[in-house]
Amino acid sequence: MKKIQMVDLISQYQHIKPTIDKGFEEVLSTASFINGPQVNLFAQNLEKYLDVKHVIPCGNGTEALQIALMALDLQPGDEVITSDFTFAATVEVISLLKLNSVLVDVDYDTFTISPEAIRKAITPRTKAIIPVHLFGQCANMEEILQIANEHNLYVIEDNAQAIGAEYTFKNGTCKKSGTMGIIGTTSFFPSKNLGCYGDGGALFTDDDELAHKIRGIVNHGMYKRYYHDEIGVNSRLDSLQAVVLNTKLPLLDSYNEKRIKAANYYDRAFSDHPNLVIPVRMEIYSTHVFHQYTLKVINSDRNSLQQYLSKREIPAMIYYPVPLRKQKAYDNGNYNDEDFPVTNKLIDEVISLPMHTELEEDQLKFITDTVLNFFK
Ligand SMILES: *Cc1c(COP(=O)(O)O)cnc(C)c1O
């Protein structure tokens, strides 16, 4: 059996090596490291895949979120509602821009932001909601967009973990994850479902004016060379990363299929277990592309399970061990523990198992057998 890894990018590379190597050589031999034709080609390819009017590549997923907030002209003191249970990038950029982050509880089944909690958190200063499509499944966008509509709020989707997922609205309309809000953002960090070999990110929008503004912001606020119309940043996807993404984008659906297959294997092994809750798939509205396969461990000791697996060379991760509102950097003293019953529970229950495109049957068998043996 091959050594089990949380993510196996080395084996994945072996399958696409000729195309990647050839593309890299082309960039190297033309020295078109920045703004090479590969970058624009990738933006066009992703526009087609997502069926969105504009894809603007940028440096990473965190900057994509920051640029989205800058493009919407949010002002210091404006409130932005987001999830208490996610990676810190979202709350980080809100705070960097001196906006007020309002963290709210999540839904127990899906780990995504609770529409009910959003409603309770809205004030006259609320300007935007950032739902995070956590672990590979879309948040309840039907309700979130409805709330946003009622209160005239922007919705920015953090799609770093769910690229390729599809959302179906009650009226039958089907949209790719990240294309439902005014802006969607994503990350191409190597371990994401669509990852490059360094840092990368992108913003998506159907709005021409916003797209124009974003194209300026990512490039020092320049629309004409050396004329700076607004304060921008330097945030670029480089040509080598675009080579990787152009190679991997046509494979994204098959990559996600492989993740779903591994998730199905895990589900079969764990679905009847009294101490394990398998990830709930909200098939009525979203497909699940399993960026992570996250179990809940109930009436047992999650940390001991993690140690037990680790001793048997099975990596397993706790995403996420600390709610964002309790992080030193973001604890503003305004939160009440009673408002976060779900996050408070999840941080003790969740454990994510190895999940990637190269998992083999003997590895899956060893992982599931070992997890089940822990409880015997
Ligand atoms: C990875 C991730 C980000 C940040 O992306 P980077 O490219 O690492 O900056 C933001 N939000 C979520 C939910 C993520 O998983």
mmCIF file of C-alpha atoms and ligand atoms in Angstrom:
data_model
loop_
_atom_site.group_PDB
_atom_site.id
_atom_site.type_symbol
_atom_site.label_atom_id
_atom_site.label_comp_id
_atom_site.label_asym_id
_atom_site.label_seq_id
_atom_site.Cartn_x
_atom_site.Cartn_y
_atom_site.Cartn_z
ATOM 1 C CA MET A 1 0.000 0.000 0.000
ATOM 2 C CA LYS A 2 1.198 3.500 -0.836
ATOM 3 C CA LYS A 3 1.814 5.813 2.121
ATOM 4 C CA ILE A 4 -1.425 7.598 2.982
ATOM 5 C CA GLN A 5 -1.433 11.363 2.689
ATOM 6 C CA MET A 6 -4.010 14.016 3.435
ATOM 7 C CA VAL A 7 -3.467 15.250 -0.146
ATOM 8 C CA ASP A 8 -1.345 13.485 -2.781
ATOM 9 C CA LEU A 9 -0.189 16.031 -5.336
ATOM 10 C CA ILE A 10 2.905 14.072 -6.318
ATOM 11 C CA SER A 11 0.934 11.136 -7.735
ATOM 12 C CA GLN A 12 -1.523 13.514 -9.414
ATOM 13 C CA TYR A 13 1.348 15.327 -11.148
ATOM 14 C CA GLN A 14 2.642 12.071 -12.610
ATOM 15 C CA HIS A 15 -0.550 11.771 -14.710
ATOM 16 C CA ILE A 16 -0.284 15.268 -16.194
ATOM 17 C CA LYS A 17 3.511 15.655 -16.239
ATOM 18 C CA PRO A 18 4.035 15.860 -20.032
ATOM 19 C CA THR A 19 1.515 18.688 -20.504
ATOM 20 C CA ILE A 20 2.695 20.617 -17.465
ATOM 21 C CA ASP A 21 6.373 20.250 -18.309
ATOM 22 C CA LYS A 22 5.814 21.331 -21.899
ATOM 23 C CA GLY A 23 3.808 24.358 -20.758
ATOM 24 C CA PHE A 24 6.455 25.320 -18.208
ATOM 25 C CA GLU A 25 9.147 25.074 -20.850
ATOM 26 C CA GLU A 26 7.186 27.397 -23.102
ATOM 27 C CA VAL A 27 6.957 30.010 -20.348
ATOM 28 C CA LEU A 28 10.647 29.596 -19.488
ATOM 29 C CA SER A 29 11.814 29.843 -23.079
ATOM 30 C CA THR A 30 9.733 32.969 -23.715
ATOM 31 C CA ALA A 31 10.307 34.492 -20.242
ATOM 32 C CA SER A 32 6.664 35.554 -20.219
ATOM 33 C CA PHE A 33 6.446 35.039 -16.459
ATOM 34 C CA ILE A 34 3.964 37.824 -15.779
ATOM 35 C CA ASN A 35 0.834 38.358 -17.875
ATOM 36 C CA GLY A 36 1.781 35.683 -20.364
ATOM 37 C CA PRO A 37 -0.899 34.547 -22.817
ATOM 38 C CA GLN A 38 -1.551 31.528 -20.560
ATOM 39 C CA VAL A 39 -3.152 33.769 -17.927
ATOM 40 C CA ASN A 40 -5.728 35.309 -20.215
ATOM 41 C CA LEU A 41 -6.431 31.928 -21.743
ATOM 42 C CA PHE A 42 -7.094 30.523 -18.291
ATOM 43 C CA ALA A 43 -9.492 33.372 -17.447
ATOM 44 C CA GLN A 44 -11.413 32.600 -20.649
ATOM 45 C CA ASN A 45 -11.424 28.868 -19.979
ATOM 46 C CA LEU A 46 -12.763 29.394 -16.462
ATOM 47 C CA GLU A 47 -15.412 31.849 -17.700
ATOM 48 C CA LYS A 48 -16.669 29.129 -20.003
ATOM 49 C CA TYR A 49 -16.566 26.440 -17.347
ATOM 50 C CA LEU A 50 -18.423 28.546 -14.780
ATOM 51 C CA ASP A 51 -20.718 30.205 -17.303
ATOM 52 C CA VAL A 52 -19.838 33.599 -15.845
ATOM 53 C CA LYS A 53 -19.099 36.780 -17.773
ATOM 54 C CA HIS A 54 -15.844 37.767 -16.095
ATOM 55 C CA VAL A 55 -13.065 35.855 -14.376
ATOM 56 C CA ILE A 56 -10.256 38.041 -13.036
ATOM 57 C CA PRO A 57 -7.238 36.035 -11.860
ATOM 58 C CA CYS A 58 -5.271 37.305 -8.861
ATOM 59 C CA GLY A 59 -2.531 36.339 -6.436
ATOM 60 C CA ASN A 60 -4.396 34.115 -3.982
ATOM 61 C CA GLY A 61 -7.798 33.445 -2.447
ATOM 62 C CA THR A 62 -7.303 35.785 0.487
ATOM 63 C CA GLU A 63 -6.492 38.719 -1.781
ATOM 64 C CA ALA A 64 -9.483 37.806 -3.941
ATOM 65 C CA LEU A 65 -11.721 38.370 -0.903
ATOM 66 C CA GLN A 66 -9.973 41.631 -0.055
ATOM 67 C CA ILE A 67 -10.255 42.904 -3.626
ATOM 68 C CA ALA A 68 -13.959 41.993 -3.696
ATOM 69 C CA LEU A 69 -14.612 44.135 -0.621
ATOM 70 C CA MET A 70 -12.517 46.987 -2.063
ATOM 71 C CA ALA A 71 -14.392 46.841 -5.370
ATOM 72 C CA LEU A 72 -17.735 47.188 -3.588
ATOM 73 C CA ASP A 73 -16.515 50.408 -1.948
ATOM 74 C CA LEU A 74 -17.310 49.285 1.562
ATOM 75 C CA GLN A 75 -16.394 51.932 4.113
ATOM 76 C CA PRO A 76 -14.756 51.625 7.547
ATOM 77 C CA GLY A 77 -17.427 50.717 10.078
ATOM 78 C CA ASP A 78 -19.651 48.922 7.572
ATOM 79 C CA GLU A 79 -20.666 45.529 8.872
ATOM 80 C CA VAL A 80 -19.964 42.308 7.012
ATOM 81 C CA ILE A 81 -21.576 39.097 8.208
ATOM 82 C CA THR A 82 -19.654 35.862 7.843
ATOM 83 C CA SER A 83 -19.178 32.449 9.387
ATOM 84 C CA ASP A 84 -17.583 31.777 12.769
ATOM 85 C CA PHE A 85 -16.544 28.319 11.624
ATOM 86 C CA THR A 86 -14.166 28.564 8.658
ATOM 87 C CA PHE A 87 -10.621 29.432 7.662
ATOM 88 C CA ALA A 88 -9.547 32.847 8.960
ATOM 89 C CA ALA A 89 -8.987 34.521 5.560
ATOM 90 C CA THR A 90 -12.538 35.882 5.393
ATOM 91 C CA VAL A 91 -12.563 37.672 8.742
ATOM 92 C CA GLU A 92 -8.935 38.699 8.212
ATOM 93 C CA VAL A 93 -9.573 40.806 5.125
ATOM 94 C CA ILE A 94 -12.726 42.339 6.605
ATOM 95 C CA SER A 95 -10.638 43.494 9.553
ATOM 96 C CA LEU A 96 -7.718 44.648 7.395
ATOM 97 C CA LEU A 97 -10.056 47.025 5.575
ATOM 98 C CA LYS A 98 -11.334 48.353 8.933
ATOM 99 C CA LEU A 99 -14.782 46.995 8.258
ATOM 100 C CA ASN A 100 -16.624 45.399 11.167
ATOM 101 C CA SER A 101 -16.804 41.638 10.976
ATOM 102 C CA VAL A 102 -19.936 40.106 12.413
ATOM 103 C CA LEU A 103 -19.370 36.393 12.961
ATOM 104 C CA VAL A 104 -22.408 34.150 13.173
ATOM 105 C CA ASP A 105 -23.172 30.524 13.895
ATOM 106 C CA VAL A 106 -23.386 27.760 11.282
ATOM 107 C CA ASP A 107 -25.778 24.964 10.426
ATOM 108 C CA TYR A 108 -24.992 21.663 12.181
ATOM 109 C CA ASP A 109 -25.659 19.441 9.172
ATOM 110 C CA THR A 110 -23.755 21.401 6.520
ATOM 111 C CA PHE A 111 -21.127 23.400 8.480
ATOM 112 C CA THR A 112 -22.151 26.446 6.401
ATOM 113 C CA ILE A 113 -23.467 29.816 7.597
ATOM 114 C CA SER A 114 -26.924 29.675 9.172
ATOM 115 C CA PRO A 115 -29.502 31.868 7.377
ATOM 116 C CA GLU A 116 -31.370 32.211 10.654
ATOM 117 C CA ALA A 117 -28.249 33.499 12.387
ATOM 118 C CA ILE A 118 -27.686 35.960 9.524
ATOM 119 C CA ARG A 119 -31.183 37.387 10.000
ATOM 120 C CA LYS A 120 -30.555 37.940 13.702
ATOM 121 C CA ALA A 121 -27.257 39.704 13.025
ATOM 122 C CA ILE A 122 -28.504 42.291 10.532
ATOM 123 C CA THR A 123 -28.350 45.940 11.630
ATOM 124 C CA PRO A 124 -28.727 49.224 9.719
ATOM 125 C CA ARG A 125 -24.929 49.156 9.186
ATOM 126 C CA THR A 126 -24.861 45.718 7.564
ATOM 127 C CA LYS A 127 -23.597 45.951 3.991
ATOM 128 C CA ALA A 128 -22.572 42.475 2.942
ATOM 129 C CA ILE A 129 -22.724 38.758 3.651
ATOM 130 C CA ILE A 130 -19.858 36.398 2.869
ATOM 131 C CA PRO A 131 -21.078 32.808 2.848
ATOM 132 C CA VAL A 132 -18.285 30.222 2.657
ATOM 133 C CA HIS A 133 -19.081 27.054 0.717
ATOM 134 C CA LEU A 134 -17.258 24.984 3.289
ATOM 135 C CA PHE A 135 -15.719 21.547 2.647
ATOM 136 C CA GLY A 136 -17.122 21.410 -0.915
ATOM 137 C CA GLN A 137 -20.835 22.058 -0.559
ATOM 138 C CA CYS A 138 -22.722 25.294 -1.194
ATOM 139 C CA ALA A 139 -24.285 27.234 1.635
ATOM 140 C CA ASN A 140 -28.066 27.693 1.473
ATOM 141 C CA MET A 141 -27.894 30.337 -1.269
ATOM 142 C CA GLU A 142 -31.624 30.449 -1.925
ATOM 143 C CA GLU A 143 -32.244 31.806 1.572
ATOM 144 C CA ILE A 144 -29.078 33.889 1.738
ATOM 145 C CA LEU A 145 -29.883 35.670 -1.531
ATOM 146 C CA GLN A 146 -33.444 36.186 -0.330
ATOM 147 C CA ILE A 147 -32.211 37.826 2.893
ATOM 148 C CA ALA A 148 -29.734 39.935 0.923
ATOM 149 C CA ASN A 149 -32.502 41.029 -1.397
ATOM 150 C CA GLU A 150 -34.801 42.031 1.454
ATOM 151 C CA HIS A 151 -32.085 44.107 3.141
ATOM 152 C CA ASN A 152 -30.222 45.342 0.087
ATOM 153 C CA LEU A 153 -26.939 43.600 0.936
ATOM 154 C CA TYR A 154 -24.087 42.378 -1.241
ATOM 155 C CA VAL A 155 -23.361 38.668 -1.286
ATOM 156 C CA ILE A 156 -19.747 37.645 -1.881
ATOM 157 C CA GLU A 157 -19.264 33.898 -2.141
ATOM 158 C CA ASP A 158 -16.050 32.462 -0.766
ATOM 159 C CA ASN A 159 -15.783 29.549 -3.145
ATOM 160 C CA ALA A 160 -12.237 28.460 -2.225
ATOM 161 C CA GLN A 161 -13.416 24.993 -1.189
ATOM 162 C CA ALA A 162 -16.237 24.255 -3.618
ATOM 163 C CA ILE A 163 -15.159 24.994 -7.173
ATOM 164 C CA GLY A 164 -17.151 22.775 -9.536
ATOM 165 C CA ALA A 165 -20.115 22.310 -7.182
ATOM 166 C CA GLU A 166 -23.541 23.101 -8.615
ATOM 167 C CA TYR A 167 -26.500 24.768 -6.968
ATOM 168 C CA THR A 168 -30.105 24.204 -7.974
ATOM 169 C CA PHE A 169 -32.688 26.832 -7.054
ATOM 170 C CA LYS A 170 -36.320 25.974 -6.293
ATOM 171 C CA ASN A 171 -37.370 27.293 -9.709
ATOM 172 C CA GLY A 172 -35.018 24.801 -11.352
ATOM 173 C CA THR A 173 -32.254 27.261 -12.267
ATOM 174 C CA CYS A 174 -28.853 25.636 -11.944
ATOM 175 C CA LYS A 175 -25.695 27.660 -11.261
ATOM 176 C CA LYS A 176 -22.067 26.883 -10.606
ATOM 177 C CA SER A 177 -20.895 27.602 -7.101
ATOM 178 C CA GLY A 178 -19.310 31.070 -6.910
ATOM 179 C CA THR A 179 -21.514 32.611 -9.603
ATOM 180 C CA MET A 180 -24.636 33.379 -7.575
ATOM 181 C CA GLY A 181 -23.570 36.401 -5.536
ATOM 182 C CA ILE A 182 -22.487 39.786 -6.880
ATOM 183 C CA ILE A 183 -18.872 38.516 -6.697
ATOM 184 C CA GLY A 184 -17.430 35.044 -6.165
ATOM 185 C CA THR A 185 -13.865 34.413 -5.092
ATOM 186 C CA THR A 186 -11.674 31.356 -5.131
ATOM 187 C CA SER A 187 -8.219 30.082 -4.250
ATOM 188 C CA PHE A 188 -5.930 27.897 -6.329
ATOM 189 C CA PHE A 189 -3.765 26.934 -3.353
ATOM 190 C CA PRO A 190 -2.193 23.565 -4.284
ATOM 191 C CA SER A 191 -4.465 21.436 -2.081
ATOM 192 C CA LYS A 192 -7.755 22.973 -3.285
ATOM 193 C CA ASN A 193 -9.979 21.046 -5.704
ATOM 194 C CA LEU A 194 -8.504 23.137 -8.527
ATOM 195 C CA GLY A 195 -5.000 23.896 -7.295
ATOM 196 C CA CYS A 196 -1.865 25.279 -8.939
ATOM 197 C CA TYR A 197 1.758 24.776 -7.888
ATOM 198 C CA GLY A 198 2.100 27.882 -5.785
ATOM 199 C CA ASP A 199 -0.367 30.621 -4.864
ATOM 200 C CA GLY A 200 -3.223 31.738 -7.063
ATOM 201 C CA GLY A 201 -6.780 32.994 -6.888
ATOM 202 C CA ALA A 202 -9.579 34.590 -8.889
ATOM 203 C CA LEU A 203 -12.722 36.676 -8.724
ATOM 204 C CA PHE A 204 -15.882 36.012 -10.733
ATOM 205 C CA THR A 205 -18.686 38.402 -11.612
ATOM 206 C CA ASP A 206 -21.370 38.979 -14.224
ATOM 207 C CA ASP A 207 -21.278 42.740 -13.630
ATOM 208 C CA ASP A 208 -19.284 44.592 -16.339
ATOM 209 C CA GLU A 209 -18.627 47.686 -14.249
ATOM 210 C CA LEU A 210 -17.432 45.719 -11.249
ATOM 211 C CA ALA A 211 -15.231 43.563 -13.457
ATOM 212 C CA HIS A 212 -13.598 46.687 -14.873
ATOM 213 C CA LYS A 213 -13.021 48.029 -11.389
ATOM 214 C CA ILE A 214 -11.551 44.731 -10.175
ATOM 215 C CA ARG A 215 -9.186 44.606 -13.169
ATOM 216 C CA GLY A 216 -7.912 48.004 -12.071
ATOM 217 C CA ILE A 217 -7.618 47.171 -8.378
ATOM 218 C CA VAL A 218 -5.534 44.020 -8.960
ATOM 219 C CA ASN A 219 -3.103 46.192 -10.930
ATOM 220 C CA HIS A 220 -2.336 49.165 -8.628
ATOM 221 C CA GLY A 221 -5.553 50.931 -9.548
ATOM 222 C CA MET A 222 -4.200 51.512 -13.064
ATOM 223 C CA TYR A 223 -6.485 51.552 -16.080
ATOM 224 C CA LYS A 224 -3.891 53.361 -18.143
ATOM 225 C CA ARG A 225 -0.239 52.678 -17.500
ATOM 226 C CA TYR A 226 1.167 54.894 -14.709
ATOM 227 C CA TYR A 227 -2.162 56.626 -14.143
ATOM 228 C CA HIS A 228 -3.580 55.485 -10.819
ATOM 229 C CA ASP A 229 -7.296 56.195 -10.563
ATOM 230 C CA GLU A 230 -7.753 54.490 -7.239
ATOM 231 C CA ILE A 231 -5.845 52.712 -4.514
ATOM 232 C CA GLY A 232 -5.195 49.192 -5.658
ATOM 233 C CA VAL A 233 -2.948 46.279 -4.855
ATOM 234 C CA ASN A 234 -0.510 44.117 -6.779
ATOM 235 C CA SER A 235 -2.186 40.756 -7.069
ATOM 236 C CA ARG A 236 -1.426 38.561 -10.062
ATOM 237 C CA LEU A 237 -1.648 34.974 -11.145
ATOM 238 C CA ASP A 238 1.674 34.191 -12.806
ATOM 239 C CA SER A 239 2.043 32.425 -16.151
ATOM 240 C CA LEU A 240 3.524 29.211 -14.704
ATOM 241 C CA GLN A 241 0.491 28.833 -12.421
ATOM 242 C CA ALA A 242 -1.813 29.465 -15.374
ATOM 243 C CA VAL A 243 -0.129 26.562 -17.214
ATOM 244 C CA VAL A 244 -1.011 24.248 -14.324
ATOM 245 C CA LEU A 245 -4.570 25.553 -14.150
ATOM 246 C CA ASN A 246 -5.124 25.277 -17.909
ATOM 247 C CA THR A 247 -3.985 21.664 -17.660
ATOM 248 C CA LYS A 248 -6.120 20.833 -14.628
ATOM 249 C CA LEU A 249 -9.342 22.724 -15.396
ATOM 250 C CA PRO A 250 -10.503 20.239 -18.085
ATOM 251 C CA LEU A 251 -9.932 17.508 -15.474
ATOM 252 C CA LEU A 252 -11.741 19.270 -12.637
ATOM 253 C CA ASP A 253 -15.033 17.410 -13.034
ATOM 254 C CA SER A 254 -13.259 14.053 -13.137
ATOM 255 C CA TYR A 255 -11.136 15.067 -10.129
ATOM 256 C CA ASN A 256 -14.296 15.966 -8.208
ATOM 257 C CA GLU A 257 -15.823 12.638 -9.287
ATOM 258 C CA LYS A 258 -12.844 10.831 -7.751
ATOM 259 C CA ARG A 259 -13.341 12.715 -4.498
ATOM 260 C CA ILE A 260 -17.041 11.817 -4.488
ATOM 261 C CA LYS A 261 -16.145 8.157 -5.070
ATOM 262 C CA ALA A 262 -13.813 8.177 -2.069
ATOM 263 C CA ALA A 263 -16.543 9.910 -0.019
ATOM 264 C CA ASN A 264 -19.022 7.212 -1.064
ATOM 265 C CA TYR A 265 -16.595 4.557 0.179
ATOM 266 C CA TYR A 266 -16.237 6.336 3.529
ATOM 267 C CA ASP A 267 -20.025 6.795 3.762
ATOM 268 C CA ARG A 268 -20.675 3.094 3.237
ATOM 269 C CA ALA A 269 -18.254 2.178 6.016
ATOM 270 C CA PHE A 270 -19.473 4.718 8.563
ATOM 271 C CA SER A 271 -23.152 5.376 7.878
ATOM 272 C CA ASP A 272 -24.549 3.021 10.519
ATOM 273 C CA HIS A 273 -21.986 3.694 13.204
ATOM 274 C CA PRO A 274 -23.394 5.020 16.508
ATOM 275 C CA ASN A 275 -20.377 7.275 17.157
ATOM 276 C CA LEU A 276 -19.932 8.693 13.678
ATOM 277 C CA VAL A 277 -22.033 11.144 11.692
ATOM 278 C CA ILE A 278 -21.232 11.169 7.997
ATOM 279 C CA PRO A 279 -21.314 14.463 6.074
ATOM 280 C CA VAL A 280 -24.873 15.408 5.124
ATOM 281 C CA ARG A 281 -25.339 15.972 1.386
ATOM 282 C CA MET A 282 -27.947 18.626 0.674
ATOM 283 C CA GLU A 283 -28.841 17.067 -2.634
ATOM 284 C CA ILE A 284 -32.014 19.135 -2.955
ATOM 285 C CA TYR A 285 -29.899 22.211 -3.630
ATOM 286 C CA SER A 286 -26.178 21.494 -3.904
ATOM 287 C CA THR A 287 -23.804 18.884 -5.190
ATOM 288 C CA HIS A 288 -20.876 18.127 -2.882
ATOM 289 C CA VAL A 289 -17.344 18.125 -4.303
ATOM 290 C CA PHE A 290 -15.705 17.000 -1.053
ATOM 291 C CA HIS A 291 -12.847 19.395 -0.605
ATOM 292 C CA GLN A 292 -12.823 17.699 2.778
ATOM 293 C CA TYR A 293 -14.516 14.568 4.067
ATOM 294 C CA THR A 294 -15.487 15.654 7.551
ATOM 295 C CA LEU A 295 -16.973 13.283 10.103
ATOM 296 C CA LYS A 296 -18.529 14.219 13.415
ATOM 297 C CA VAL A 297 -17.476 12.042 16.332
ATOM 298 C CA ILE A 298 -20.228 11.848 18.946
ATOM 299 C CA ASN A 299 -20.249 10.363 22.456
ATOM 300 C CA SER A 300 -16.609 9.483 22.084
ATOM 301 C CA ASP A 301 -13.228 11.207 22.117
ATOM 302 C CA ARG A 302 -12.371 12.789 18.792
ATOM 303 C CA ASN A 303 -8.808 13.678 19.818
ATOM 304 C CA SER A 304 -8.041 10.093 20.830
ATOM 305 C CA LEU A 305 -9.300 8.938 17.442
ATOM 306 C CA GLN A 306 -6.954 11.384 15.739
ATOM 307 C CA GLN A 307 -4.002 10.120 17.805
ATOM 308 C CA TYR A 308 -4.981 6.506 17.148
ATOM 309 C CA LEU A 309 -4.987 7.162 13.408
ATOM 310 C CA SER A 310 -1.755 9.125 13.539
ATOM 311 C CA LYS A 311 0.036 6.211 15.280
ATOM 312 C CA ARG A 312 -1.039 4.015 12.360
ATOM 313 C CA GLU A 313 0.256 6.571 9.854
ATOM 314 C CA ILE A 314 -3.151 7.851 8.817
ATOM 315 C CA PRO A 315 -3.189 11.635 8.772
ATOM 316 C CA ALA A 316 -6.431 13.269 9.879
ATOM 317 C CA MET A 317 -7.011 16.959 10.466
ATOM 318 C CA ILE A 318 -9.223 19.099 12.675
ATOM 319 C CA TYR A 319 -10.814 21.772 10.500
ATOM 320 C CA TYR A 320 -11.319 23.941 12.551
ATOM 321 C CA PRO A 321 -10.218 23.682 16.174
ATOM 322 C CA VAL A 322 -10.994 27.246 17.325
ATOM 323 C CA PRO A 323 -14.001 29.403 16.395
ATOM 324 C CA LEU A 324 -12.879 32.619 14.731
ATOM 325 C CA ARG A 325 -14.598 34.767 17.368
ATOM 326 C CA LYS A 326 -12.317 33.191 19.987
ATOM 327 C CA GLN A 327 -9.093 33.817 18.078
ATOM 328 C CA LYS A 328 -6.925 36.438 19.778
ATOM 329 C CA ALA A 329 -6.939 38.620 16.684
ATOM 330 C CA TYR A 330 -10.721 38.655 16.254
ATOM 331 C CA ASP A 331 -12.134 38.406 19.770
ATOM 332 C CA ASN A 332 -13.760 41.815 20.137
ATOM 333 C CA GLY A 333 -15.570 40.952 23.368
ATOM 334 C CA ASN A 334 -18.987 41.424 21.718
ATOM 335 C CA TYR A 335 -19.926 37.789 21.311
ATOM 336 C CA ASN A 336 -22.048 35.617 23.585
ATOM 337 C CA ASP A 337 -21.313 31.927 23.750
ATOM 338 C CA GLU A 338 -25.051 31.108 23.743
ATOM 339 C CA ASP A 339 -25.328 32.505 20.218
ATOM 340 C CA PHE A 340 -22.951 29.826 18.920
ATOM 341 C CA PRO A 341 -24.308 26.447 20.030
ATOM 342 C CA VAL A 342 -23.341 24.772 16.751
ATOM 343 C CA THR A 343 -19.780 26.069 16.338
ATOM 344 C CA ASN A 344 -19.130 25.295 19.988
ATOM 345 C CA LYS A 345 -20.124 21.690 19.390
ATOM 346 C CA LEU A 346 -18.422 21.250 16.030
ATOM 347 C CA ILE A 347 -14.956 22.247 17.220
ATOM 348 C CA ASP A 348 -14.975 19.192 19.503
ATOM 349 C CA GLU A 349 -16.600 16.775 17.067
ATOM 350 C CA VAL A 350 -15.119 17.291 13.606
ATOM 351 C CA ILE A 351 -12.345 15.264 12.052
ATOM 352 C CA SER A 352 -11.384 15.302 8.365
ATOM 353 C CA LEU A 353 -10.024 12.155 6.748
ATOM 354 C CA PRO A 354 -7.568 11.958 3.828
ATOM 355 C CA MET A 355 -9.300 13.258 0.697
ATOM 356 C CA HIS A 356 -7.758 13.668 -2.736
ATOM 357 C CA THR A 357 -7.901 12.409 -6.298
ATOM 358 C CA GLU A 358 -5.405 9.562 -5.903
ATOM 359 C CA LEU A 359 -6.882 7.533 -3.038
ATOM 360 C CA GLU A 360 -6.706 3.828 -3.783
ATOM 361 C CA GLU A 361 -9.046 1.095 -2.634
ATOM 362 C CA ASP A 362 -6.500 -0.547 -0.314
ATOM 363 C CA GLN A 363 -5.825 2.807 1.320
ATOM 364 C CA LEU A 364 -9.549 3.508 1.785
ATOM 365 C CA LYS A 365 -10.023 0.046 3.243
ATOM 366 C CA PHE A 366 -7.153 0.526 5.678
ATOM 367 C CA ILE A 367 -8.453 3.953 6.738
ATOM 368 C CA THR A 368 -12.047 2.807 7.276
ATOM 369 C CA ASP A 369 -10.994 -0.427 9.042
ATOM 370 C CA THR A 370 -8.698 1.511 11.339
ATOM 371 C CA VAL A 371 -11.356 4.105 12.194
ATOM 372 C CA LEU A 372 -13.863 1.344 12.962
ATOM 373 C CA ASN A 373 -11.315 -0.581 15.044
ATOM 374 C CA PHE A 374 -10.814 2.457 17.249
ATOM 375 C CA PHE A 375 -14.377 2.121 18.509
ATOM 376 C CA LYS A 376 -14.188 -1.646 19.120
HETATM 377 C C1 LIG B 1 -7.927 28.414 1.205
HETATM 378 C C2 LIG B 1 -9.015 29.315 1.608
HETATM 379 C C3 LIG B 1 -8.901 30.711 1.510
HETATM 380 C C4 LIG B 1 -7.609 31.415 1.201
HETATM 381 O O1 LIG B 1 -7.009 31.096 0.030
HETATM 382 P P1 LIG B 1 -5.435 31.389 -0.172
HETATM 383 O O2 LIG B 1 -5.242 31.180 -1.620
HETATM 384 O O3 LIG B 1 -4.688 30.414 0.670
HETATM 385 O O4 LIG B 1 -5.182 32.793 0.237
HETATM 386 C C5 LIG B 1 -10.002 31.481 1.810
HETATM 387 N N1 LIG B 1 -11.154 30.923 2.209
HETATM 388 C C6 LIG B 1 -11.288 29.595 2.347
HETATM 389 C C7 LIG B 1 -12.594 29.035 2.786
HETATM 390 C C8 LIG B 1 -10.222 28.744 2.068
HETATM 391 O O5 LIG B 1 -10.373 27.422 2.218
#
